[in-house]
Amino acid sequence: MTHPQRRRGGGGRGRGLATGGGGSAVRGRGSESGGGIKGGGKVLVAPHRHAGVFIAKSKGDALVTKNLVPGEIIYDEKRIFVQNEDRSTVEYRVWNPHRSKLAAAINIGVDNIWIKPGLKVLYLGASSGYSVSHVSDIVGHEGCVYAVEHSHICGSDLVNMTEKRTNVIPIIEDARHPAKYRMLVGMVDIILCDINQPDQATIIATNASYFLKPGGHFMITISANSIDSKLSAETVYQKEVEKLQMEELKPTEILPLDNCEGDHACVFGGYRLPRKQNS
Amino acid sequence: MLVLFETPGGFALFKVLKEGKLSNVEDLGNEFMTAESARKMVKLKAFDKFDNTSEALEAVAKLLEGTPSKGLRKFLKANCDGETLAVADSKLGNIIKEKLKIDCVHNNAVMELLRGVRSQLTELISGLGDNDLAPMSLGLSHSLARYKLKFSSDKVDTMIIQAIGLLDDLDKELNTYAMRVREWYGWHFPELAKIVQDNILYAKAVKLMGNRINAAKLDFSEILSDEVEADLKEASVISMGTEVSDLDLLHIRELCDQVLSLAEYRAQLYDYLKSRMNTIAPNLTALVGELVGARLISHGGSLLNLSKQPGSTVQILGAEKALFRALKTKHATPKYGLIYHASVVGQAAPKHKGKISRSLAAKAALAIRCDALGDGQDNTMGVENRLKLEARLRTLEGRDLGRLSGSAKGKPKIEVYDKDKKKGSGGLITPAKTYNAAADSFLQTPKVDSETGVKEKNDKKKKKKKADDEEEAKTEEPSKKKSKKKKSEAEPETVEPAKKEKKKRKHEEEEAEMPAKEKSEKKKKKSEV
């Protein structure tokens, strides 16, 4: 998958890709690999610029995360097995950008996803747990993902998924009432919001006021048609951004997701950021 | 002022030390930036730990509804004398105020305070580290999630689909094995196959006797009736089958054991299926019965899938081949599918089966939705609707009767006589057994007078629903002999009674006669024409 034009300028593409600090590129046996990768060939897995995310290179590129629970897959995503020098196998799962908006955002080239190993994440709109599983892979065992999903049908899939992954806490509640899960959630570093409701700005703001630490970050996906189908996409994004700004959620990046059907955009930002000193 | 804070490990009550700071909401957050300043702001007054996960679940579930649990009430009573209580949920606050007479407060300042406490929770509550909180939180969230989703293995409908599939498989297997037993043992004792018709009884009999020689000595009264037993013993003596060795008999007996155990298991499985159906879909079971209900669920894939189908689909589920064929060739679509086997449809007369099946399908669709998506566990809805359906059936049948017996207005409607129209229940009425004169042999041809006389009688008899065998035989014989003389008149007469005969059940003799006579008449017709 080639990197299309990034909306935000900034660093070049070669920033820490294959030889970036620390991580070494490991050659892997490409069995059961997919998402553009043909099976059987040699696969190179290299760390991505974002910590915790990797790229698997062969004929095409695929975004992968290291599987927290080796041997388990969520639906039918492909896995890549890589042999280390000490003969142990590391398992990576392919992250499909068509299924997960976060993966799409990373592919397009967002500056900073703010998710790092060891952080605590609140994920609103967890659905069946596909994206949640990848976030859980990234944050690892030290981190924690609180997955909120209101629907019972998706909720039961989510609970099944979380039985294997101990760093995900399933919460089957309406995200509009964070008071209802206040006893389960501590302070978090990031809120990811993928709920597609017209009042989603209010939802994320209430949740932030309960759980997001000052100086924390957020990501919200905006589906223009879900908010207001009469207005143009750009207008909708602008309006949402304004709503967020009123609630102390300051956006730092707005990224239109071109490879999704419909008009979607991703907004990344910070909460109660310390005021910059004007030098 | 006190602050009530809920953790996965228990309830915590904090005392606010610097109440003055509460007025400045915005900067309140800064007070909690470090553990030191946080401790200066609030102090832990009391902590009520949950003893185990179930207590935690109960307490939290109550909280979600907005009411304090017993444990919380006791805790608050013991510790909250005279102070105002800051709570996260205003509804909860109201109830606490009502029941425990403790003033509760909920505003932005409170929210900020809670935020602050949350961020420094581990520092403020000694003895509750991060390591403790995480598994508690995980356990509590899982139990809460299950409680919310009402995970009960009782409600899983895959069991039904598997059970009904297994039932069908078992039937097939049982039949195959039973046939095999018959064939195998038939080499040794062929007569037994005709004597004992039932598969299970056959297997039992074979198991009991083994070699047919033993049959005379043994007592079969538990398995077979006396007649059959007598036949069996007789036949075993004069049987034509070959001899078989003991080893062969051993294997045949093993097979019989298999058949019997499978049959027993099938009965158990059926009971299991019935009990599951009553648990998972009580309303549907009340309406159509266990077996039909299970087949519907299995056909639909799952109860949830089935609940999405409209009543018209439920009506013809199982008749898809006929449906699409009819739609493609623009013919009439089938009126019923799997639903045909429901007892309500079975009770209806053939004329009304279509209407009842439609009504039943409509009510069944509602029942399915009730079971799949509703909360109730009882079958009241199903039972009510069943009564409604039965009432409708009675109305439908009543309409028919009313037409014949007359209405309150006046005379009953007199229908035009149509000899071909089936009255009553059609083929179920058997003609009375009378003396069959056809078996007699005539020595001379009857005279013309008697023939006309017979013809007159024939005309009268035509108006009755059933024709006597006697006159028919009489009309047959003379018309057969006189057909050369009187062609047109005789033939329709004979053909008509023949036709009438064909419509009703006949004796075997007549059957043999009639085709023969028909053939001869037809031949004569042809020869004449």
mmCIF file of C-alpha atoms in Angstrom, chain A residues 65-217:
data_model
loop_
_atom_site.group_PDB
_atom_site.id
_atom_site.type_symbol
_atom_site.label_atom_id
_atom_site.label_comp_id
_atom_site.label_asym_id
_atom_site.label_seq_id
_atom_site.Cartn_x
_atom_site.Cartn_y
_atom_site.Cartn_z
ATOM 1 C CA THR A 65 0.858 -5.264 15.429
ATOM 2 C CA LYS A 66 2.528 -7.771 17.685
ATOM 3 C CA ASN A 67 -0.005 -10.260 18.919
ATOM 4 C CA LEU A 68 -0.503 -9.991 22.655
ATOM 5 C CA VAL A 69 -2.043 -13.443 22.775
ATOM 6 C CA PRO A 70 -0.092 -15.596 20.333
ATOM 7 C CA GLY A 71 -2.251 -18.099 18.560
ATOM 8 C CA GLU A 72 -5.485 -16.167 18.870
ATOM 9 C CA ILE A 73 -7.095 -14.168 16.114
ATOM 10 C CA ILE A 74 -10.201 -12.087 16.319
ATOM 11 C CA TYR A 75 -12.028 -12.876 13.107
ATOM 12 C CA ASP A 76 -9.884 -14.136 10.272
ATOM 13 C CA GLU A 77 -7.033 -11.723 9.955
ATOM 14 C CA LYS A 78 -3.760 -13.046 8.598
ATOM 15 C CA ARG A 79 -0.767 -13.560 10.794
ATOM 16 C CA ILE A 80 2.929 -13.223 10.102
ATOM 17 C CA PHE A 81 5.411 -15.366 11.926
ATOM 18 C CA VAL A 82 8.923 -14.086 12.392
ATOM 19 C CA GLN A 83 11.821 -16.080 13.723
ATOM 20 C CA ASN A 84 14.184 -14.362 16.063
ATOM 21 C CA GLU A 85 17.892 -15.067 16.397
ATOM 22 C CA ASP A 86 17.154 -17.224 19.408
ATOM 23 C CA ARG A 87 14.746 -19.375 17.401
ATOM 24 C CA SER A 88 11.669 -18.056 19.161
ATOM 25 C CA THR A 89 8.781 -17.086 16.924
ATOM 26 C CA VAL A 90 7.110 -13.745 17.171
ATOM 27 C CA GLU A 91 3.583 -13.490 15.900
ATOM 28 C CA TYR A 92 2.214 -10.380 14.240
ATOM 29 C CA ARG A 93 -1.368 -9.738 13.221
ATOM 30 C CA VAL A 94 -2.261 -7.785 10.122
ATOM 31 C CA TRP A 95 -4.199 -4.595 10.766
ATOM 32 C CA ASN A 96 -6.697 -3.975 8.018
ATOM 33 C CA PRO A 97 -7.173 -0.269 7.250
ATOM 34 C CA HIS A 98 -10.523 -0.959 5.639
ATOM 35 C CA ARG A 99 -11.849 -2.359 8.879
ATOM 36 C CA SER A 100 -10.207 0.002 11.315
ATOM 37 C CA LYS A 101 -10.171 3.749 10.954
ATOM 38 C CA LEU A 102 -7.141 4.077 13.146
ATOM 39 C CA ALA A 103 -5.171 1.863 10.774
ATOM 40 C CA ALA A 104 -6.401 3.947 7.859
ATOM 41 C CA ALA A 105 -5.223 7.092 9.624
ATOM 42 C CA ILE A 106 -1.808 5.586 10.269
ATOM 43 C CA ASN A 107 -1.514 4.542 6.654
ATOM 44 C CA ILE A 108 -2.398 7.985 5.414
ATOM 45 C CA GLY A 109 0.357 9.302 7.611
ATOM 46 C CA VAL A 110 -0.865 10.962 10.753
ATOM 47 C CA ASP A 111 1.796 12.738 12.762
ATOM 48 C CA ASN A 112 1.090 11.246 16.106
ATOM 49 C CA ILE A 113 -1.415 8.706 17.220
ATOM 50 C CA TRP A 114 -0.454 9.276 20.885
ATOM 51 C CA ILE A 115 -0.940 5.599 21.662
ATOM 52 C CA LYS A 116 2.173 4.113 23.153
ATOM 53 C CA PRO A 117 3.012 0.932 24.981
ATOM 54 C CA GLY A 118 2.053 1.169 28.634
ATOM 55 C CA LEU A 119 -0.652 3.804 28.319
ATOM 56 C CA LYS A 120 -4.252 3.640 29.453
ATOM 57 C CA VAL A 121 -6.804 4.060 26.698
ATOM 58 C CA LEU A 122 -10.559 4.598 26.808
ATOM 59 C CA TYR A 123 -12.140 3.327 23.594
ATOM 60 C CA LEU A 124 -15.705 4.469 23.004
ATOM 61 C CA GLY A 125 -17.574 2.468 20.381
ATOM 62 C CA ALA A 126 -15.560 -0.705 20.665
ATOM 63 C CA SER A 127 -17.966 -2.738 18.517
ATOM 64 C CA SER A 128 -16.850 -6.374 18.250
ATOM 65 C CA GLY A 129 -13.358 -5.487 19.379
ATOM 66 C CA TYR A 130 -11.338 -5.542 16.177
ATOM 67 C CA SER A 131 -9.618 -2.182 16.537
ATOM 68 C CA VAL A 132 -9.583 -2.600 20.296
ATOM 69 C CA SER A 133 -7.523 -5.744 19.916
ATOM 70 C CA HIS A 134 -4.882 -3.901 17.929
ATOM 71 C CA VAL A 135 -4.792 -1.039 20.410
ATOM 72 C CA SER A 136 -4.409 -3.626 23.149
ATOM 73 C CA ASP A 137 -1.491 -5.128 21.207
ATOM 74 C CA ILE A 138 0.148 -1.713 21.067
ATOM 75 C CA VAL A 139 -0.263 -0.779 24.735
ATOM 76 C CA GLY A 140 0.858 -4.209 25.861
ATOM 77 C CA HIS A 141 0.492 -5.748 29.283
ATOM 78 C CA GLU A 142 1.445 -2.625 31.203
ATOM 79 C CA GLY A 143 -1.239 -0.612 29.523
ATOM 80 C CA CYS A 144 -4.960 -0.974 29.721
ATOM 81 C CA VAL A 145 -7.840 -0.514 27.288
ATOM 82 C CA TYR A 146 -11.330 0.246 28.593
ATOM 83 C CA ALA A 147 -13.658 -0.781 25.766
ATOM 84 C CA VAL A 148 -17.148 0.712 25.886
ATOM 85 C CA GLU A 149 -19.827 -0.723 23.625
ATOM 86 C CA HIS A 150 -23.558 -0.325 24.005
ATOM 87 C CA SER A 151 -24.904 -2.989 21.657
ATOM 88 C CA HIS A 152 -25.485 -6.394 23.186
ATOM 89 C CA ILE A 153 -24.730 -8.334 20.045
ATOM 90 C CA CYS A 154 -21.356 -6.694 19.493
ATOM 91 C CA GLY A 155 -20.931 -6.662 23.241
ATOM 92 C CA SER A 156 -20.976 -10.426 23.508
ATOM 93 C CA ASP A 157 -18.293 -10.669 20.798
ATOM 94 C CA LEU A 158 -16.311 -8.074 22.702
ATOM 95 C CA VAL A 159 -16.566 -9.966 25.962
ATOM 96 C CA ASN A 160 -15.442 -13.151 24.231
ATOM 97 C CA MET A 161 -12.441 -11.346 22.834
ATOM 98 C CA THR A 162 -11.527 -9.856 26.193
ATOM 99 C CA GLU A 163 -11.557 -13.213 27.907
ATOM 100 C CA LYS A 164 -8.253 -13.928 26.234
ATOM 101 C CA ARG A 165 -6.807 -10.447 26.493
ATOM 102 C CA THR A 166 -6.444 -9.403 30.072
ATOM 103 C CA ASN A 167 -5.527 -5.834 29.367
ATOM 104 C CA VAL A 168 -8.937 -5.037 27.887
ATOM 105 C CA ILE A 169 -11.833 -4.249 30.192
ATOM 106 C CA PRO A 170 -15.234 -4.650 28.520
ATOM 107 C CA ILE A 171 -17.957 -2.207 29.475
ATOM 108 C CA ILE A 172 -21.413 -2.775 28.056
ATOM 109 C CA GLU A 173 -22.895 0.667 28.638
ATOM 110 C CA ASP A 174 -24.075 3.716 26.817
ATOM 111 C CA ALA A 175 -21.126 6.059 26.417
ATOM 112 C CA ARG A 176 -23.471 8.972 26.954
ATOM 113 C CA HIS A 177 -23.511 8.179 30.680
ATOM 114 C CA PRO A 178 -19.951 7.770 31.878
ATOM 115 C CA ALA A 179 -21.293 7.912 35.430
ATOM 116 C CA LYS A 180 -22.516 4.384 34.859
ATOM 117 C CA TYR A 181 -19.047 2.985 34.482
ATOM 118 C CA ARG A 182 -17.204 5.317 36.794
ATOM 119 C CA MET A 183 -16.409 2.504 39.187
ATOM 120 C CA LEU A 184 -14.613 0.524 36.526
ATOM 121 C CA VAL A 185 -12.405 3.139 34.904
ATOM 122 C CA GLY A 186 -9.434 5.003 36.282
ATOM 123 C CA MET A 187 -7.822 8.056 34.712
ATOM 124 C CA VAL A 188 -6.799 7.447 31.143
ATOM 125 C CA ASP A 189 -4.205 8.984 28.883
ATOM 126 C CA ILE A 190 -6.098 8.766 25.625
ATOM 127 C CA ILE A 191 -9.709 8.610 24.534
ATOM 128 C CA LEU A 192 -10.498 7.041 21.152
ATOM 129 C CA CYS A 193 -13.998 7.716 19.966
ATOM 130 C CA ASP A 194 -15.639 5.906 17.019
ATOM 131 C CA ILE A 195 -19.336 6.126 17.713
ATOM 132 C CA ASN A 196 -20.906 8.020 14.776
ATOM 133 C CA GLN A 197 -23.634 9.728 16.751
ATOM 134 C CA PRO A 198 -24.792 13.274 16.120
ATOM 135 C CA ASP A 199 -23.996 14.245 19.693
ATOM 136 C CA GLN A 200 -20.591 12.626 19.739
ATOM 137 C CA ALA A 201 -18.790 15.843 20.604
ATOM 138 C CA THR A 202 -20.783 16.048 23.829
ATOM 139 C CA ILE A 203 -20.178 12.371 24.520
ATOM 140 C CA ILE A 204 -16.440 12.630 24.236
ATOM 141 C CA ALA A 205 -16.450 15.817 26.264
ATOM 142 C CA THR A 206 -18.349 14.235 29.175
ATOM 143 C CA ASN A 207 -16.112 11.219 29.134
ATOM 144 C CA ALA A 208 -13.067 13.442 29.052
ATOM 145 C CA SER A 209 -14.321 15.407 32.030
ATOM 146 C CA TYR A 210 -14.632 12.175 33.969
ATOM 147 C CA PHE A 211 -11.634 10.204 32.892
ATOM 148 C CA LEU A 212 -9.145 11.990 30.675
ATOM 149 C CA LYS A 213 -6.078 13.254 32.473
ATOM 150 C CA PRO A 214 -5.062 16.841 31.907
ATOM 151 C CA GLY A 215 -2.596 16.933 29.055
ATOM 152 C CA GLY A 216 -4.161 13.777 27.675
ATOM 153 C CA HIS A 217 -5.068 13.232 24.041
#
